[in-house]
Amino acid sequence: MTPNTFISEPGKPDTKPLLRRVVSHPLMRMLAASLAMVLPLTLSFALLQALLPKEMRVAWPNLLAALVCLLGYWTYANRVERREVTELSAPGAWASWARGAGLGLLLGLITLGPLWALGVYRIAGMGDGLSLIKQIPEMTLVAVMEELLIRGVIFRIAEQAWGSRRALCLSTLLFVAAHLPGEINPMGMLVTAAASLAFTAAYQLSRSLWSPIGMHFAWNYLFSAVFSVPVSGHEARGWLHGAMSGPTWLSGGAYGVEASAVALLVWALAAALLLRKAIARGKFMPRLKRPI
């Protein structure tokens, strides 16, 4: 594997020119890696909108956008950081994604079960079964985009520079900040933070981004496409027409299940167990004396 040229050996003086030091600063690397994904993504949507009529831009552009994000991330890591992009390795990708998706599905069902039993969630009718297919592209793009940015860019680069604990704090704060617009409330912020910690711990354990991508996708897809429960404040219209009622602290209100006390308990427990496992396996990186 080609060594990462952005990280100097700890304890040794940094002799790189000033411009090189500025460019290789963790914050600048985060910005560059983010732009490597966001700019091609924006361009691809703009081109499709200009070249194709609206009726021909149904669902599939989101899958294309997810692919563009993956290629942008891979290109930056491979060409700029000059390393093998092991976190997006094809061998074992499906198994890693499936394990993550299975865990995300399990956490979703554990969350929904008590709400269903208490009458907070109820099924009001049946929707269009095609919703199960129609929402796959959108949920794929959301999971890929957010996990590449938060885990692949923010956490990974911060962890290399400042250690796992500081990287956890930074990535969690940014993940919550990204969800602030809309109907989020303090409970929703806590659930979002707990989910971010769990996603990051899943990445630490596997060192594969496919695992948190699978978790993220399965959780969003289950509630939005299957049970029609709002996800992060976004209205859902899935296969089963579900309705939430009761006090906001339990139902989540307009923000959805991710602002429910039940979701907070489930995600906090999952995060604690996964982080404990990551620590026990020596997956936490210490802060380097001289990270750049």
mmCIF file of C-alpha atoms in Angstrom:
data_model
loop_
_atom_site.group_PDB
_atom_site.id
_atom_site.type_symbol
_atom_site.label_atom_id
_atom_site.label_comp_id
_atom_site.label_asym_id
_atom_site.label_seq_id
_atom_site.Cartn_x
_atom_site.Cartn_y
_atom_site.Cartn_z
ATOM 1 C CA MET A 1 0.000 0.000 0.000
ATOM 2 C CA THR A 2 1.308 3.463 -0.852
ATOM 3 C CA PRO A 3 1.811 5.485 2.340
ATOM 4 C CA ASN A 4 -0.446 8.441 3.060
ATOM 5 C CA THR A 5 1.704 11.452 2.222
ATOM 6 C CA PHE A 6 -0.432 13.788 4.297
ATOM 7 C CA ILE A 7 0.646 12.351 7.672
ATOM 8 C CA SER A 8 4.130 12.991 9.042
ATOM 9 C CA GLU A 9 5.771 10.592 11.428
ATOM 10 C CA PRO A 10 5.056 11.587 15.034
ATOM 11 C CA GLY A 11 7.933 13.217 16.874
ATOM 12 C CA LYS A 12 9.725 14.328 13.705
ATOM 13 C CA PRO A 13 9.864 17.975 12.601
ATOM 14 C CA ASP A 14 7.715 18.935 9.642
ATOM 15 C CA THR A 15 10.015 20.115 6.857
ATOM 16 C CA LYS A 16 7.349 20.500 4.159
ATOM 17 C CA PRO A 17 6.997 23.965 2.564
ATOM 18 C CA LEU A 18 4.379 26.281 4.069
ATOM 19 C CA LEU A 19 1.922 25.834 1.175
ATOM 20 C CA ARG A 20 2.200 22.076 1.445
ATOM 21 C CA ARG A 21 1.549 22.243 5.184
ATOM 22 C CA VAL A 22 -1.519 24.411 4.634
ATOM 23 C CA VAL A 23 -2.908 22.107 1.938
ATOM 24 C CA SER A 24 -2.246 19.026 4.065
ATOM 25 C CA HIS A 25 -3.941 20.452 7.163
ATOM 26 C CA PRO A 26 -6.816 18.162 8.264
ATOM 27 C CA LEU A 27 -9.444 20.883 7.785
ATOM 28 C CA MET A 28 -8.222 21.617 4.252
ATOM 29 C CA ARG A 29 -8.214 17.902 3.463
ATOM 30 C CA MET A 30 -11.790 17.615 4.712
ATOM 31 C CA LEU A 31 -12.812 20.513 2.501
ATOM 32 C CA ALA A 32 -11.038 19.115 -0.564
ATOM 33 C CA ALA A 33 -12.475 15.629 -0.099
ATOM 34 C CA SER A 34 -15.974 17.036 0.387
ATOM 35 C CA LEU A 35 -15.707 19.127 -2.763
ATOM 36 C CA ALA A 36 -14.488 16.079 -4.688
ATOM 37 C CA MET A 37 -17.917 14.559 -4.045
ATOM 38 C CA VAL A 38 -20.240 17.560 -3.885
ATOM 39 C CA LEU A 39 -19.103 19.336 -7.053
ATOM 40 C CA PRO A 40 -19.527 16.322 -9.411
ATOM 41 C CA LEU A 41 -22.824 15.530 -7.678
ATOM 42 C CA THR A 42 -24.142 19.049 -8.256
ATOM 43 C CA LEU A 43 -22.911 19.053 -11.841
ATOM 44 C CA SER A 44 -24.528 15.700 -12.614
ATOM 45 C CA PHE A 45 -27.933 16.869 -11.337
ATOM 46 C CA ALA A 46 -27.628 20.142 -13.251
ATOM 47 C CA LEU A 47 -26.775 18.342 -16.502
ATOM 48 C CA LEU A 48 -29.620 15.872 -16.135
ATOM 49 C CA GLN A 49 -32.063 18.668 -15.439
ATOM 50 C CA ALA A 50 -30.877 20.574 -18.501
ATOM 51 C CA LEU A 51 -30.775 17.617 -20.890
ATOM 52 C CA LEU A 52 -33.739 15.445 -19.876
ATOM 53 C CA PRO A 53 -37.419 16.237 -19.347
ATOM 54 C CA LYS A 54 -38.845 15.775 -15.871
ATOM 55 C CA GLU A 55 -40.680 12.539 -16.743
ATOM 56 C CA MET A 56 -37.361 10.923 -17.661
ATOM 57 C CA ARG A 57 -35.721 11.917 -14.369
ATOM 58 C CA VAL A 58 -37.605 9.617 -12.034
ATOM 59 C CA ALA A 59 -35.697 7.769 -9.284
ATOM 60 C CA TRP A 60 -32.656 6.603 -11.256
ATOM 61 C CA PRO A 61 -30.752 9.951 -11.072
ATOM 62 C CA ASN A 62 -30.380 9.362 -7.325
ATOM 63 C CA LEU A 63 -28.579 6.083 -7.987
ATOM 64 C CA LEU A 64 -26.336 7.852 -10.483
ATOM 65 C CA ALA A 65 -25.651 10.564 -7.915
ATOM 66 C CA ALA A 66 -24.700 7.959 -5.307
ATOM 67 C CA LEU A 67 -22.261 6.431 -7.796
ATOM 68 C CA VAL A 68 -20.817 9.878 -8.548
ATOM 69 C CA CYS A 69 -20.245 10.430 -4.826
ATOM 70 C CA LEU A 70 -18.465 7.106 -4.492
ATOM 71 C CA LEU A 71 -16.266 7.826 -7.514
ATOM 72 C CA GLY A 72 -15.464 11.310 -6.257
ATOM 73 C CA TYR A 73 -14.434 9.982 -2.856
ATOM 74 C CA TRP A 74 -12.382 7.157 -4.366
ATOM 75 C CA THR A 75 -10.651 9.512 -6.795
ATOM 76 C CA TYR A 76 -9.647 11.905 -4.023
ATOM 77 C CA ALA A 77 -8.361 9.161 -1.724
ATOM 78 C CA ASN A 78 -6.534 7.327 -4.509
ATOM 79 C CA ARG A 79 -5.123 10.249 -6.493
ATOM 80 C CA VAL A 80 -4.635 12.943 -3.848
ATOM 81 C CA GLU A 81 -3.956 10.921 -0.705
ATOM 82 C CA ARG A 82 -2.204 8.351 -2.904
ATOM 83 C CA ARG A 83 -3.352 5.256 -1.073
ATOM 84 C CA GLU A 84 -5.432 2.155 -1.524
ATOM 85 C CA VAL A 85 -9.049 2.977 -0.666
ATOM 86 C CA THR A 86 -9.571 0.001 1.625
ATOM 87 C CA GLU A 87 -12.681 1.460 3.272
ATOM 88 C CA LEU A 88 -14.502 1.042 -0.039
ATOM 89 C CA SER A 89 -12.907 -2.248 -0.991
ATOM 90 C CA ALA A 90 -15.030 -4.370 -3.319
ATOM 91 C CA PRO A 91 -14.080 -7.754 -1.792
ATOM 92 C CA GLY A 92 -16.343 -8.284 1.179
ATOM 93 C CA ALA A 93 -18.387 -5.144 0.422
ATOM 94 C CA TRP A 94 -21.681 -7.002 0.127
ATOM 95 C CA ALA A 95 -21.142 -8.929 3.354
ATOM 96 C CA SER A 96 -20.189 -5.758 5.221
ATOM 97 C CA TRP A 97 -23.201 -3.885 3.844
ATOM 98 C CA ALA A 98 -25.520 -6.782 4.693
ATOM 99 C CA ARG A 99 -24.270 -6.962 8.292
ATOM 100 C CA GLY A 100 -24.807 -3.239 8.679
ATOM 101 C CA ALA A 101 -28.236 -3.394 7.063
ATOM 102 C CA GLY A 102 -29.224 -6.292 9.285
ATOM 103 C CA LEU A 103 -28.250 -4.320 12.373
ATOM 104 C CA GLY A 104 -30.077 -1.222 11.150
ATOM 105 C CA LEU A 105 -33.185 -3.307 10.464
ATOM 106 C CA LEU A 106 -33.005 -4.896 13.906
ATOM 107 C CA LEU A 107 -32.675 -1.537 15.646
ATOM 108 C CA GLY A 108 -35.619 -0.210 13.664
ATOM 109 C CA LEU A 109 -37.877 -3.110 14.599
ATOM 110 C CA ILE A 110 -36.828 -2.900 18.259
ATOM 111 C CA THR A 111 -37.759 0.776 18.189
ATOM 112 C CA LEU A 112 -41.080 0.299 16.422
ATOM 113 C CA GLY A 113 -42.209 -2.679 18.537
ATOM 114 C CA PRO A 114 -42.901 -0.801 21.795
ATOM 115 C CA LEU A 115 -44.464 2.117 19.912
ATOM 116 C CA TRP A 116 -46.790 -0.296 18.153
ATOM 117 C CA ALA A 117 -47.634 -2.098 21.399
ATOM 118 C CA LEU A 118 -48.425 1.192 23.161
ATOM 119 C CA GLY A 119 -50.664 2.340 20.333
ATOM 120 C CA VAL A 120 -48.387 5.244 19.455
ATOM 121 C CA TYR A 121 -47.889 3.758 15.998
ATOM 122 C CA ARG A 122 -50.822 2.291 14.099
ATOM 123 C CA ILE A 123 -51.464 1.182 10.537
ATOM 124 C CA ALA A 124 -54.168 3.305 8.918
ATOM 125 C CA GLY A 125 -54.261 1.464 5.596
ATOM 126 C CA MET A 126 -52.295 -0.014 2.741
ATOM 127 C CA GLY A 127 -50.335 2.005 0.242
ATOM 128 C CA ASP A 128 -48.752 1.299 -3.114
ATOM 129 C CA GLY A 129 -46.409 -1.675 -3.023
ATOM 130 C CA LEU A 130 -44.253 0.082 -5.622
ATOM 131 C CA SER A 131 -43.149 2.438 -2.850
ATOM 132 C CA LEU A 132 -40.849 -0.352 -1.718
ATOM 133 C CA ILE A 133 -38.972 0.019 -4.997
ATOM 134 C CA LYS A 134 -39.404 3.731 -5.677
ATOM 135 C CA GLN A 135 -37.680 4.814 -2.487
ATOM 136 C CA ILE A 136 -34.581 2.645 -2.893
ATOM 137 C CA PRO A 137 -32.673 5.211 -5.020
ATOM 138 C CA GLU A 138 -33.364 8.109 -2.647
ATOM 139 C CA MET A 139 -32.507 6.133 0.484
ATOM 140 C CA THR A 140 -29.344 4.878 -1.232
ATOM 141 C CA LEU A 141 -28.179 8.395 -2.056
ATOM 142 C CA VAL A 142 -28.855 9.667 1.474
ATOM 143 C CA ALA A 143 -26.972 6.796 3.114
ATOM 144 C CA VAL A 144 -24.014 6.928 0.721
ATOM 145 C CA MET A 145 -23.665 10.714 0.733
ATOM 146 C CA GLU A 146 -23.937 11.189 4.499
ATOM 147 C CA GLU A 147 -21.693 8.273 5.425
ATOM 148 C CA LEU A 148 -18.984 9.226 2.953
ATOM 149 C CA LEU A 149 -18.974 12.785 4.273
ATOM 150 C CA ILE A 150 -19.290 12.135 8.006
ATOM 151 C CA ARG A 151 -17.486 8.831 8.449
ATOM 152 C CA GLY A 152 -15.277 8.688 5.349
ATOM 153 C CA VAL A 153 -14.142 12.307 5.287
ATOM 154 C CA ILE A 154 -14.725 14.036 8.624
ATOM 155 C CA PHE A 155 -14.162 11.176 11.058
ATOM 156 C CA ARG A 156 -11.392 9.384 9.144
ATOM 157 C CA ILE A 157 -9.270 12.469 8.553
ATOM 158 C CA ALA A 158 -9.875 13.867 12.042
ATOM 159 C CA GLU A 159 -9.039 10.503 13.595
ATOM 160 C CA GLN A 160 -5.703 10.389 11.778
ATOM 161 C CA ALA A 161 -4.848 13.871 13.010
ATOM 162 C CA TRP A 162 -6.397 14.173 16.452
ATOM 163 C CA GLY A 163 -7.286 10.652 17.592
ATOM 164 C CA SER A 164 -10.532 8.714 17.760
ATOM 165 C CA ARG A 165 -12.170 10.499 20.681
ATOM 166 C CA ARG A 166 -11.809 13.991 19.249
ATOM 167 C CA ALA A 167 -12.863 12.701 15.835
ATOM 168 C CA LEU A 168 -15.972 11.158 17.389
ATOM 169 C CA CYS A 169 -16.917 14.482 18.944
ATOM 170 C CA LEU A 170 -16.365 16.451 15.738
ATOM 171 C CA SER A 171 -18.171 14.027 13.424
ATOM 172 C CA THR A 172 -21.105 13.724 15.820
ATOM 173 C CA LEU A 173 -21.506 17.486 16.141
ATOM 174 C CA LEU A 174 -21.443 17.929 12.363
ATOM 175 C CA PHE A 175 -23.913 15.070 11.825
ATOM 176 C CA VAL A 176 -26.345 16.703 14.255
ATOM 177 C CA ALA A 177 -25.764 20.130 12.695
ATOM 178 C CA ALA A 178 -26.638 18.725 9.271
ATOM 179 C CA HIS A 179 -30.058 17.732 10.651
ATOM 180 C CA LEU A 180 -30.817 21.014 12.439
ATOM 181 C CA PRO A 181 -33.028 22.644 9.775
ATOM 182 C CA GLY A 182 -36.655 21.617 9.942
ATOM 183 C CA GLU A 183 -38.696 20.111 12.758
ATOM 184 C CA ILE A 184 -35.894 18.758 14.934
ATOM 185 C CA ASN A 185 -36.170 19.220 18.714
ATOM 186 C CA PRO A 186 -33.757 18.518 21.611
ATOM 187 C CA MET A 187 -34.844 14.860 21.774
ATOM 188 C CA GLY A 188 -34.236 14.518 18.045
ATOM 189 C CA MET A 189 -30.773 16.011 18.436
ATOM 190 C CA LEU A 190 -29.917 13.444 21.105
ATOM 191 C CA VAL A 191 -31.170 10.547 18.969
ATOM 192 C CA THR A 192 -29.260 11.848 15.955
ATOM 193 C CA ALA A 193 -26.081 12.120 18.036
ATOM 194 C CA ALA A 194 -26.503 8.568 19.388
ATOM 195 C CA ALA A 195 -27.094 7.233 15.867
ATOM 196 C CA SER A 196 -23.975 9.014 14.622
ATOM 197 C CA LEU A 197 -21.902 7.407 17.379
ATOM 198 C CA ALA A 198 -23.271 3.984 16.457
ATOM 199 C CA PHE A 199 -22.554 4.500 12.740
ATOM 200 C CA THR A 200 -19.017 5.613 13.535
ATOM 201 C CA ALA A 201 -18.395 2.677 15.860
ATOM 202 C CA ALA A 202 -19.587 0.318 13.112
ATOM 203 C CA TYR A 203 -17.018 1.893 10.806
ATOM 204 C CA GLN A 204 -14.277 1.595 13.434
ATOM 205 C CA LEU A 205 -15.000 -2.090 13.957
ATOM 206 C CA SER A 206 -14.929 -2.996 10.268
ATOM 207 C CA ARG A 207 -12.875 -0.116 8.819
ATOM 208 C CA SER A 208 -15.334 -0.399 5.951
ATOM 209 C CA LEU A 209 -17.780 2.334 4.989
ATOM 210 C CA TRP A 210 -20.173 -0.279 3.627
ATOM 211 C CA SER A 211 -21.189 -1.228 7.172
ATOM 212 C CA PRO A 212 -22.522 2.194 8.299
ATOM 213 C CA ILE A 213 -23.960 2.752 4.828
ATOM 214 C CA GLY A 214 -25.969 -0.450 5.280
ATOM 215 C CA MET A 215 -27.125 0.552 8.776
ATOM 216 C CA HIS A 216 -28.148 4.017 7.633
ATOM 217 C CA PHE A 217 -29.981 2.743 4.562
ATOM 218 C CA ALA A 218 -31.903 0.023 6.404
ATOM 219 C CA TRP A 219 -33.114 2.354 9.170
ATOM 220 C CA ASN A 220 -34.320 5.060 6.756
ATOM 221 C CA TYR A 221 -35.841 2.584 4.325
ATOM 222 C CA LEU A 222 -37.706 0.635 6.995
ATOM 223 C CA PHE A 223 -39.502 3.656 8.396
ATOM 224 C CA SER A 224 -39.985 5.663 5.213
ATOM 225 C CA ALA A 225 -40.669 3.024 2.541
ATOM 226 C CA VAL A 226 -42.315 0.336 4.658
ATOM 227 C CA PHE A 227 -44.052 1.917 7.665
ATOM 228 C CA SER A 228 -44.585 5.498 6.395
ATOM 229 C CA VAL A 229 -43.039 7.142 9.451
ATOM 230 C CA PRO A 230 -41.335 10.535 8.956
ATOM 231 C CA VAL A 231 -37.537 10.295 8.919
ATOM 232 C CA SER A 232 -35.563 13.346 10.058
ATOM 233 C CA GLY A 233 -38.617 15.511 9.501
ATOM 234 C CA HIS A 234 -39.225 14.306 5.930
ATOM 235 C CA GLU A 235 -42.762 13.177 5.204
ATOM 236 C CA ALA A 236 -43.030 9.486 4.348
ATOM 237 C CA ARG A 237 -45.514 7.683 2.125
ATOM 238 C CA GLY A 238 -44.660 4.008 2.034
ATOM 239 C CA TRP A 239 -46.221 0.602 1.618
ATOM 240 C CA LEU A 240 -48.130 0.671 4.926
ATOM 241 C CA HIS A 241 -49.874 3.931 5.701
ATOM 242 C CA GLY A 242 -48.745 4.399 9.275
ATOM 243 C CA ALA A 243 -49.716 7.114 11.725
ATOM 244 C CA MET A 244 -48.034 8.254 14.933
ATOM 245 C CA SER A 245 -49.970 9.763 17.832
ATOM 246 C CA GLY A 246 -49.459 10.535 21.498
ATOM 247 C CA PRO A 247 -47.064 12.873 23.321
ATOM 248 C CA THR A 248 -44.246 14.318 21.238
ATOM 249 C CA TRP A 249 -41.549 12.877 23.487
ATOM 250 C CA LEU A 250 -42.830 9.416 22.610
ATOM 251 C CA SER A 251 -44.107 9.804 19.039
ATOM 252 C CA GLY A 252 -41.384 12.187 17.887
ATOM 253 C CA GLY A 253 -43.889 14.683 16.521
ATOM 254 C CA ALA A 254 -43.268 16.170 13.102
ATOM 255 C CA TYR A 255 -39.626 15.084 13.146
ATOM 256 C CA GLY A 256 -40.653 11.440 13.262
ATOM 257 C CA VAL A 257 -39.475 8.406 15.175
ATOM 258 C CA GLU A 258 -35.957 9.829 15.419
ATOM 259 C CA ALA A 259 -37.236 12.247 18.078
ATOM 260 C CA SER A 260 -38.835 9.518 20.194
ATOM 261 C CA ALA A 261 -37.567 8.534 23.637
ATOM 262 C CA VAL A 262 -37.744 4.899 22.531
ATOM 263 C CA ALA A 263 -35.394 5.612 19.624
ATOM 264 C CA LEU A 264 -33.036 7.422 21.989
ATOM 265 C CA LEU A 265 -32.882 4.405 24.287
ATOM 266 C CA VAL A 266 -32.294 1.997 21.404
ATOM 267 C CA TRP A 267 -29.625 4.056 19.660
ATOM 268 C CA ALA A 268 -27.846 5.006 22.885
ATOM 269 C CA LEU A 269 -27.616 1.349 23.887
ATOM 270 C CA ALA A 270 -26.422 0.340 20.408
ATOM 271 C CA ALA A 271 -23.796 3.098 20.404
ATOM 272 C CA ALA A 272 -22.551 2.149 23.865
ATOM 273 C CA LEU A 273 -22.212 -1.530 22.971
ATOM 274 C CA LEU A 274 -20.512 -0.877 19.630
ATOM 275 C CA LEU A 275 -18.117 1.703 21.061
ATOM 276 C CA ARG A 276 -17.248 -0.603 23.950
ATOM 277 C CA LYS A 277 -16.537 -3.353 21.447
ATOM 278 C CA ALA A 278 -14.375 -1.027 19.356
ATOM 279 C CA ILE A 279 -12.350 -0.012 22.417
ATOM 280 C CA ALA A 280 -11.939 -3.627 23.528
ATOM 281 C CA ARG A 281 -10.614 -4.569 20.089
ATOM 282 C CA GLY A 282 -8.092 -1.737 20.083
ATOM 283 C CA LYS A 283 -9.814 0.207 17.321
ATOM 284 C CA PHE A 284 -9.396 3.580 19.019
ATOM 285 C CA MET A 285 -6.452 5.619 17.733
ATOM 286 C CA PRO A 286 -4.548 7.903 20.131
ATOM 287 C CA ARG A 287 -3.794 11.500 19.322
ATOM 288 C CA LEU A 288 -0.488 11.872 17.494
ATOM 289 C CA LYS A 289 2.055 14.304 18.886
ATOM 290 C CA ARG A 290 2.548 15.798 15.452
ATOM 291 C CA PRO A 291 -0.322 14.801 13.122
ATOM 292 C CA ILE A 292 0.652 16.869 10.107
#
